[in-house]
Coordinates of C-alpha atoms and ligand atoms in Angstrom, one line a residue:
X149 CA 79.9 12.0 150.4
X150 CA 77.4 9.0 151.3
X151 CA 78.4 5.4 150.9
X152 CA 74.7 4.8 150.5
X153 CA 73.6 5.2 146.6
X154 CA 71.1 7.8 146.5
X155 CA 68.0 6.5 144.6
X156 CA 64.8 8.4 143.2
X157 CA 62.2 6.7 142.2
X158 CA 59.9 7.9 140.2
X159 CA 56.8 6.3 140.1
X160 CA 56.9 5.3 143.5
X161 CA 53.4 4.1 143.8
X162 CA 53.2 1.5 140.7
X163 CA 53.6 -1.8 140.2
X164 CA 58.0 -1.8 139.0
X165 CA 57.8 1.2 141.9
X166 CA 56.7 -1.0 144.9
X167 CA 59.1 -3.8 143.2
X168 CA 62.1 -1.1 142.8
X169 CA 61.6 -0.6 146.5
X170 CA 60.7 -3.8 147.9
X171 CA 64.6 -4.8 146.2
X172 CA 66.1 -1.9 148.1
X173 CA 64.6 -2.3 151.5
X174 CA 66.1 -5.7 151.4
X175 CA 69.5 -3.8 151.2
X176 CA 69.9 -1.1 153.1
X177 CA 73.6 -1.3 153.7
X178 CA 73.6 -0.1 149.9
X179 CA 70.6 2.3 149.4
X180 CA 68.9 5.3 150.4
X181 CA 65.6 6.5 148.9
X182 CA 66.4 10.2 148.4
X183 CA 62.9 10.9 146.8
X184 CA 59.4 9.2 145.8
X185 CA 57.1 10.3 143.6
X186 CA 53.4 9.6 142.8
X187 CA 50.3 10.4 141.2
X188 CA 46.7 9.9 142.6
X189 CA 47.3 6.9 145.1
X190 CA 48.7 9.5 147.8
X191 CA 48.0 7.6 150.6
X192 CA 50.1 4.7 149.3
X193 CA 53.1 7.3 149.0
X194 CA 52.1 8.9 152.7
X195 CA 53.0 5.3 153.7
X196 CA 55.8 4.8 151.8
X197 CA 57.2 7.8 152.9
X198 CA 57.1 6.9 156.6
X199 CA 58.4 3.8 155.8
X200 CA 61.4 5.0 153.6
X201 CA 61.7 8.7 154.8
X202 CA 62.6 10.4 151.7
X203 CA 64.7 13.8 151.6
X204 CA 62.1 14.9 149.1
X205 CA 58.6 13.6 147.9
X206 CA 56.4 14.7 144.3
X207 CA 52.8 14.9 144.2
X208 CA 51.2 15.8 140.8
X209 CA 49.3 19.7 142.5
X210 CA 50.2 22.1 145.0
X211 CA 46.9 21.1 147.3
X212 CA 48.2 17.8 147.3
X213 CA 51.8 19.1 148.5
X214 CA 50.5 21.3 150.8
X215 CA 47.9 18.6 152.6
X216 CA 51.4 15.9 152.5
X217 CA 53.6 18.2 153.8
X218 CA 51.5 18.5 157.1
X219 CA 50.6 15.2 157.1
X220 CA 54.3 14.0 157.2
X221 CA 55.2 17.2 159.3
X222 CA 53.2 16.4 161.9
X223 CA 54.5 12.7 161.6
X224 CA 57.9 14.2 162.5
X225 CA 59.5 13.6 158.9
X226 CA 61.4 16.3 157.7
X227 CA 61.2 15.5 154.0
X228 CA 60.2 17.8 151.7
X229 CA 57.0 18.0 149.1
X230 CA 57.1 19.3 145.7
X231 CA 54.8 19.2 142.5
X232 CA 54.4 18.9 139.3
X233 CA 56.7 18.0 136.3
X234 CA 58.8 20.4 137.4
X235 CA 59.0 18.5 141.1
X236 CA 60.1 15.8 139.3
X237 CA 62.5 16.9 137.4
X238 CA 64.2 18.3 140.5
X239 CA 64.3 15.4 142.1
X240 CA 65.4 13.6 138.8
X241 CA 68.3 16.0 138.5
X242 CA 69.5 16.7 141.8
X243 CA 73.2 17.3 142.3
X244 CA 73.1 14.3 145.3
X245 CA 71.3 11.6 143.3
X246 CA 73.5 8.9 141.8
X247 CA 70.3 6.7 140.4
X248 CA 67.0 7.3 138.8
X249 CA 64.5 4.7 138.4
X250 CA 62.1 5.7 135.6
X251 CA 58.9 4.0 136.3
X252 CA 56.3 6.6 135.5
X253 CA 53.6 5.3 132.8
X254 CA 53.6 6.6 129.5
X255 CA 54.6 10.4 128.3
X256 CA 54.3 12.1 131.3
X257 CA 57.5 10.5 132.4
X258 CA 59.4 11.2 129.3
X259 CA 60.6 15.3 130.8
X260 CA 61.4 13.5 134.5
X261 CA 63.5 10.9 133.4
X262 CA 64.8 13.1 130.2
X263 CA 66.7 15.4 132.7
X264 CA 68.2 12.2 134.8
X265 CA 69.8 11.6 131.5
X266 CA 71.3 15.2 131.0
X267 CA 72.2 15.2 134.9
X268 CA 74.6 12.1 133.9
X269 CA 73.0 9.7 136.1
X270 CA 72.4 6.3 136.4
X271 CA 69.1 5.9 134.4
X272 CA 67.3 2.6 135.3
X273 CA 64.7 2.5 132.3
X274 CA 61.1 1.0 133.5
X275 CA 59.3 4.0 130.8
X276 CA 59.6 2.8 127.9
X277 CA 57.3 5.4 126.4
X278 CA 59.8 8.1 127.2
X279 CA 62.3 6.1 124.8
X280 CA 60.1 5.4 122.0
X281 CA 58.3 9.2 122.3
X282 CA 62.0 10.8 121.4
X283 CA 64.7 7.6 120.7
X284 CA 67.1 9.9 119.0
X285 CA 66.8 12.9 121.0
X286 CA 67.4 10.8 124.3
X287 CA 70.5 9.0 122.8
X288 CA 72.5 11.9 121.8
X289 CA 71.8 13.0 125.1
X290 CA 73.2 9.7 127.2
X291 CA 76.2 10.2 124.7
X292 CA 76.7 13.9 125.7
X293 CA 75.7 13.8 129.6
X294 CA 77.6 10.3 130.3
X295 CA 74.8 8.7 131.8
X296 CA 74.7 5.4 132.3
X297 CA 71.5 4.4 130.7
X298 CA 70.1 0.4 132.2
X299 CA 67.0 -1.8 130.8
X300 CA 64.6 -2.4 133.5
X301 CA 62.2 -3.7 130.7
X302 CA 62.4 -8.0 131.3
X303 CA 63.3 -8.3 127.4
X304 CA 65.5 -5.5 127.3
X305 CA 67.1 -6.5 130.4
X306 CA 68.1 -10.5 129.4
X307 CA 69.1 -8.9 125.8
X308 CA 71.1 -6.7 127.8
X309 CA 73.4 -9.7 129.3
X310 CA 73.5 -11.4 126.7
X311 CA 75.5 -9.0 125.0
X312 CA 79.0 -8.3 124.9
X313 CA 79.9 -5.5 127.3
X314 CA 81.2 -3.7 124.1
X315 CA 78.2 -4.5 122.1
X316 CA 78.6 -0.1 121.6
X317 CA 80.7 -1.2 119.2
X318 CA 77.6 -2.2 116.6
X319 CA 76.1 -5.4 116.6
X320 CA 77.2 -7.1 113.7
X321 CA 80.9 -5.8 115.2
X322 CA 80.1 -7.7 117.7
X323 CA 78.9 -10.9 115.8
X324 CA 75.3 -10.8 116.6
X325 CA 73.2 -11.7 113.7
X326 CA 69.7 -10.8 115.1
X327 CA 67.7 -10.6 118.1
X328 CA 65.0 -12.4 118.9
X329 CA 62.5 -10.4 121.7
X330 CA 59.9 -13.1 123.7
X331 CA 56.1 -12.1 123.4
X332 CA 53.9 -14.3 125.8
X333 CA 51.1 -13.1 123.6
X334 CA 49.2 -11.8 126.6
X335 CA 45.7 -13.2 127.2
X336 CA 43.9 -13.3 124.1
X337 CA 46.2 -15.4 122.5
X338 CA 44.4 -18.5 121.7
X339 CA 40.8 -16.5 121.8
X340 CA 38.6 -16.8 118.6
X341 CA 38.6 -13.8 116.8
X342 CA 34.9 -13.1 116.5
X343 CA 35.3 -13.1 120.9
X344 CA 37.6 -10.1 120.7
X345 CA 34.9 -7.1 120.2
X346 CA 33.5 -7.7 124.0
X347 CA 36.6 -8.4 125.8
X348 CA 36.7 -6.2 129.0
X349 CA 39.2 -4.4 130.5
X350 CA 39.1 -6.6 133.2
X351 CA 39.8 -9.9 131.1
X352 CA 42.4 -7.8 129.2
X353 CA 44.2 -6.6 133.1
X354 CA 44.6 -10.1 133.6
X355 CA 47.8 -11.1 132.5
X356 CA 49.0 -15.3 132.5
X357 CA 52.2 -14.2 133.8
X358 CA 53.1 -10.9 134.6
X359 CA 51.2 -8.2 137.6
X360 CA 51.3 -5.1 136.3
X361 CA 49.9 -1.4 136.1
X362 CA 46.6 -1.8 133.6
X363 CA 48.2 0.4 130.9
X364 CA 51.3 -2.0 130.3
X365 CA 48.9 -4.8 131.2
X366 CA 46.3 -3.6 128.1
X367 CA 49.4 -3.3 125.8
X368 CA 50.5 -6.4 126.4
X369 CA 46.8 -7.8 125.4
X370 CA 47.1 -6.1 122.3
X371 CA 50.7 -7.0 121.7
X372 CA 51.5 -3.2 121.4
X373 CA 53.3 -3.4 123.9
X374 CA 55.6 -6.2 122.2
X375 CA 55.5 -3.1 119.2
X376 CA 57.0 -0.3 121.7
X377 CA 59.8 -2.8 123.0
X378 CA 60.8 -3.2 119.3
X379 CA 60.9 0.4 119.0
X380 CA 63.0 0.6 122.2
X381 CA 65.3 -1.9 121.2
X382 CA 66.3 -0.5 118.5
X383 CA 66.9 2.8 120.3
X384 CA 68.7 1.1 123.4
X385 CA 71.0 -1.5 120.9
X386 CA 71.0 0.5 118.1
X387 CA 69.7 -2.1 115.5
X388 CA 67.6 -2.0 112.9
X389 CA 64.2 -3.1 112.8
X390 CA 64.8 -5.9 110.6
X391 CA 67.7 -7.3 113.0
X392 CA 64.6 -7.7 115.3
X393 CA 62.3 -11.0 115.2
X394 CA 59.5 -11.2 117.7
X395 CA 58.9 -14.8 118.9
X396 CA 55.7 -15.8 121.2
X397 CA 57.0 -17.9 124.4
X398 CA 53.8 -18.1 126.8
X399 CA 55.8 -19.1 129.1
X400 CA 57.0 -16.3 129.9
X401 CA 60.4 -17.5 131.5
X402 CA 63.2 -17.6 128.4
X403 CA 63.3 -13.3 128.7
X404 CA 65.0 -13.1 125.6
X405 CA 67.8 -14.0 123.1
X406 CA 70.8 -13.4 121.0
X407 CA 72.0 -14.9 118.0
X408 CA 75.2 -14.5 116.8
X409 CA 76.9 -15.4 113.5
X410 CA 78.7 -19.0 114.6
X411 CA 75.3 -19.9 115.6
X412 CA 75.2 -19.4 119.4
X413 CA 72.0 -18.3 120.3
X414 CA 72.3 -17.1 124.3
X415 CA 69.0 -16.4 126.5
X416 CA 68.4 -15.5 130.0
X417 CA 66.2 -17.2 131.8
X418 CA 64.0 -16.2 135.1
X419 CA 61.0 -16.5 136.8
X420 CA 58.8 -13.6 135.5
X421 CA 59.2 -11.6 138.4
X422 CA 60.5 -7.6 137.8
X423 CA 62.6 -7.7 140.6
X424 CA 65.6 -9.5 138.6
X425 CA 65.8 -7.5 136.6
X426 CA 66.0 -4.5 138.5
X427 CA 68.2 -6.0 140.9
X428 CA 70.2 -6.2 138.3
X429 CA 70.1 -2.9 136.8
X430 CA 70.8 -1.3 140.5
X431 CA 73.0 -3.4 141.3
X432 CA 75.3 -3.7 138.0
X433 CA 77.9 -4.8 137.1
X434 CA 78.1 -6.6 140.6
X435 CA 74.9 -9.1 141.6
X436 CA 72.4 -9.1 144.3
X437 CA 69.5 -10.8 146.1
X438 CA 66.0 -9.8 144.6
X439 CA 63.8 -12.1 146.5
X440 CA 63.0 -14.2 143.5
X441 CA 62.8 -17.3 144.0
X442 CA 65.0 -19.8 142.2
X443 CA 64.3 -21.3 138.7
X444 CA 62.4 -23.9 138.4
X445 CA 63.0 -26.3 135.4
X446 CA 61.3 -29.4 136.5
X447 CA 58.1 -27.6 137.1
X448 CA 58.3 -25.1 134.2
X449 CA 58.7 -28.5 132.4
X450 CA 58.9 -27.0 128.8
X451 CA 59.4 -24.3 126.7
X452 CA 57.1 -23.5 123.2
X453 CA 57.5 -21.3 120.5
X454 CA 55.7 -19.5 118.0
X455 CA 55.3 -17.0 115.4
X456 CA 53.4 -13.9 116.3
X457 CA 50.0 -13.4 114.5
X458 CA 49.8 -10.1 112.7
X459 CA 45.8 -10.7 112.5
X460 CA 45.1 -10.8 115.6
X461 CA 47.7 -8.6 116.7
X462 CA 47.6 -5.1 114.7
X463 CA 49.1 -3.3 116.6
X464 CA 52.7 -5.2 116.2
X465 CA 52.4 -4.2 112.4
X466 CA 51.6 -0.8 112.8
X467 CA 54.6 -0.4 115.9
X468 CA 56.5 -2.0 113.4
X469 CA 56.0 0.1 110.3
X470 CA 56.2 3.0 112.8
X471 CA 59.4 2.1 113.4
X472 CA 60.7 2.2 109.9
X473 CA 59.3 5.1 109.2
X474 CA 61.0 7.1 111.5
X475 CA 61.4 10.7 112.9
X476 CA 57.7 11.5 114.4
X477 CA 56.2 8.2 113.8
X478 CA 56.8 6.7 116.9
X479 CA 55.8 9.5 118.7
X480 CA 52.5 9.4 117.4
X481 CA 52.3 5.6 117.8
X482 CA 52.7 6.1 121.6
X483 CA 50.5 9.1 121.8
X484 CA 47.6 7.8 120.0
X485 CA 47.6 4.3 121.8
X486 CA 47.8 6.0 125.5
X487 CA 44.5 7.8 124.5
X488 CA 43.2 4.6 123.2
X489 CA 44.2 2.1 126.0
X490 CA 42.8 5.4 128.2
X491 CA 39.3 5.2 126.1
X492 CA 39.4 1.1 126.4
X493 CA 39.7 1.2 130.0
X494 CA 37.1 3.4 130.5
X495 CA 34.8 1.5 128.6
X496 CA 34.2 4.1 125.3
X497 CA 35.7 1.7 122.8
X498 CA 36.2 -1.9 122.1
X499 CA 39.0 -3.5 122.6
X500 CA 39.9 -3.9 118.0
X501 CA 39.4 -0.3 118.3
X502 CA 42.3 0.7 119.8
X503 CA 44.3 -0.7 117.0
X504 CA 41.9 1.0 114.3
X505 CA 42.3 4.2 116.0
X506 CA 45.9 4.4 116.5
X507 CA 45.8 3.2 112.5
X508 CA 43.4 6.4 111.1
X509 CA 46.0 8.6 113.3
X510 CA 49.0 7.5 111.4
X511 CA 47.4 7.8 108.5
X512 CA 45.5 11.2 109.1
X513 CA 49.3 12.7 109.3
X514 CA 53.0 12.9 107.8
X515 CA 55.6 11.8 109.3
X516 CA 58.2 15.0 110.3
X517 CA 62.2 14.7 110.9
X518 CA 62.6 15.2 114.8
X519 CA 65.3 18.2 115.5
X520 CA 64.5 18.5 118.8
X521 CA 62.1 17.9 121.5
X522 CA 59.2 20.9 120.3
X523 CA 59.0 18.7 117.4
X524 CA 58.1 15.5 119.5
X525 CA 56.1 17.3 121.6
X526 CA 53.9 18.9 119.1
X527 CA 53.7 15.2 117.4
X528 CA 52.8 14.1 120.6
X529 CA 50.1 16.6 121.2
X530 CA 48.6 16.6 117.4
X531 CA 48.2 12.6 117.5
X532 CA 46.3 12.8 120.9
X533 CA 44.0 15.3 119.7
X534 CA 43.7 13.3 116.4
X535 CA 42.7 10.7 118.7
X536 CA 40.4 12.0 120.7
X537 CA 38.2 13.1 117.6
X538 CA 38.3 9.3 116.0
X539 CA 37.3 8.6 119.9
X540 CA 34.1 11.4 118.8
X541 CA 33.3 9.3 116.0
X542 CA 33.1 6.3 117.5
X543 CA 31.9 6.5 120.6
X544 CA 28.8 4.7 121.9
X545 CA 28.5 5.2 125.1
X546 CA 28.9 2.2 127.2
X547 CA 30.2 -0.7 125.7
Ligands
NDP739 P1 51.7 1.1 137.0 O1 50.3 1.7 136.7 O2 52.1 0.3 138.1 O3 52.3 2.8 137.8 C1 52.5 3.7 136.9 C2 53.3 5.1 138.1 O4 53.1 6.3 137.4 C3 52.4 4.7 139.6 O5 53.4 5.3 140.0 C4 51.7 6.7 139.6 O6 50.9 7.0 139.9 C5 52.9 7.4 138.4 N1 52.0 8.1 137.1 C6 50.6 7.7 136.3 N2 50.7 8.6 135.5 C7 51.3 9.9 136.3 C8 51.4 11.4 135.5 N3 50.4 11.7 134.5 N4 52.8 12.2 136.3 C9 53.2 11.8 137.2 N5 53.3 10.1 137.4 C10 52.5 9.2 137.2 O7 52.6 1.0 135.6 P2 53.9 0.3 136.0 O8 54.3 0.4 136.7 O9 53.5 -1.5 135.7 O10 54.7 0.7 134.5 C11 55.5 1.9 134.8 C12 55.8 1.9 133.8 O11 57.0 0.7 133.7 C13 55.4 1.4 132.0 O12 56.4 2.5 131.1 C14 55.7 0.6 131.7 O13 55.5 0.5 130.2 C15 57.1 0.0 132.1 N6 57.6 -1.4 132.5 C16 56.0 -1.8 133.5 C17 56.6 -2.8 134.0 C18 55.5 -3.9 135.2 O14 56.0 -5.5 135.2 N7 54.9 -3.1 135.4 C19 57.5 -4.4 132.9 C20 58.3 -3.1 131.7 C21 57.8 -1.6 131.7 P3 49.7 6.5 141.0 O15 49.9 4.8 141.3 O16 50.0 7.4 142.5 O17 48.9 7.1 140.0
MG740 MG1 58.6 -6.5 128.4

């Protein structure tokens, strides 16, 4: 057996994927790339294949797979190119794979992430949408297969680091009173409310502290990202929504905190660079160099905290309601949000319409109990179709 950990990076061409490859590139004695996937940035994927020489590469369609296969052969690589969701699931669950970085954005990441979980892999979870959609089924699959699930989302990675090793006994049993989930407040934290009507995708994607993909950047601007993270935290740490408090902390230096019954509050701090949680999860329970500069507290100088403003950020309230409703509500919230964010990025709707579309979708459909993956996928499909109808209704051409 190879002494190197074999790693599949799903979503290798994205922000988290590239940060993962940066960390892995620093530790060739520990990790070897087994498979890489890309979706639209296939020139970048080819360059990554030349650099990391994976056993497999995965692209969306057969024609693109053929083209990449020809190019890689011509470059002397033995990489086999697969395609589509089946290809993604194959490289996520392959018997020779030890670790899977789940960094595809959105619902498209659910099947391969679940395949990795069901195959009992060490799963580094960036793709929060997968867990939000299918929380109960996902966590049951983790228990059944013995997969090791480690959070990459910086807040959840921080919470994981601040909890005792036996937190799975239950938060009250290990003395936890509350989880304090920090949020930067995004680029529109202080903008006059009336101006939110006119913000552009470029403004929404210009996050003050983090460099991220476009979808999560818009989610951060609307604070839906924090809403999705609230749901994610409930599943990861077996918490009730009421046990989680959102704290706006504009500097993004504290990545989250855990409040214990004796009054102790533990926090994890660091520069806002995803290579820290990625390195933590890759090496866990050991520690490795991530390439992130040491935190300079004198340069940070001050840490501020505020309560979130739900009038400014209705998405946070909608997500908390979906978390409390349970069943298919989080899957519907997520699907409606994906459709609305894509429409905003295409300039088909205004920024505040993201929340109103999600609200309409959630009001249009009764919440159902989740029995199996089909229930989740049906709720996702239904919410997408309802959200598309809202787009039709609110369509105003270029905004
Ligand atoms: P990016 O948009 O930068 O990357 C997304 C990746 O997914 C790319 O590799 C993209 O391929 C691929 N992809 C997109 N659509 C599909 C699809 N339909 N099928 C298969 N692959 C697809 O996003 P991020 O890296 O920022 O985020 C990835 C995930 O990590 C998200 O779930 C996000 O919420 C989460 N996350 C990200 C953080 C960050 O700092 N970026 C922080 C915490 C969580 P291509 O680029 O080739 O089109
Ligand atoms: Mg986060």
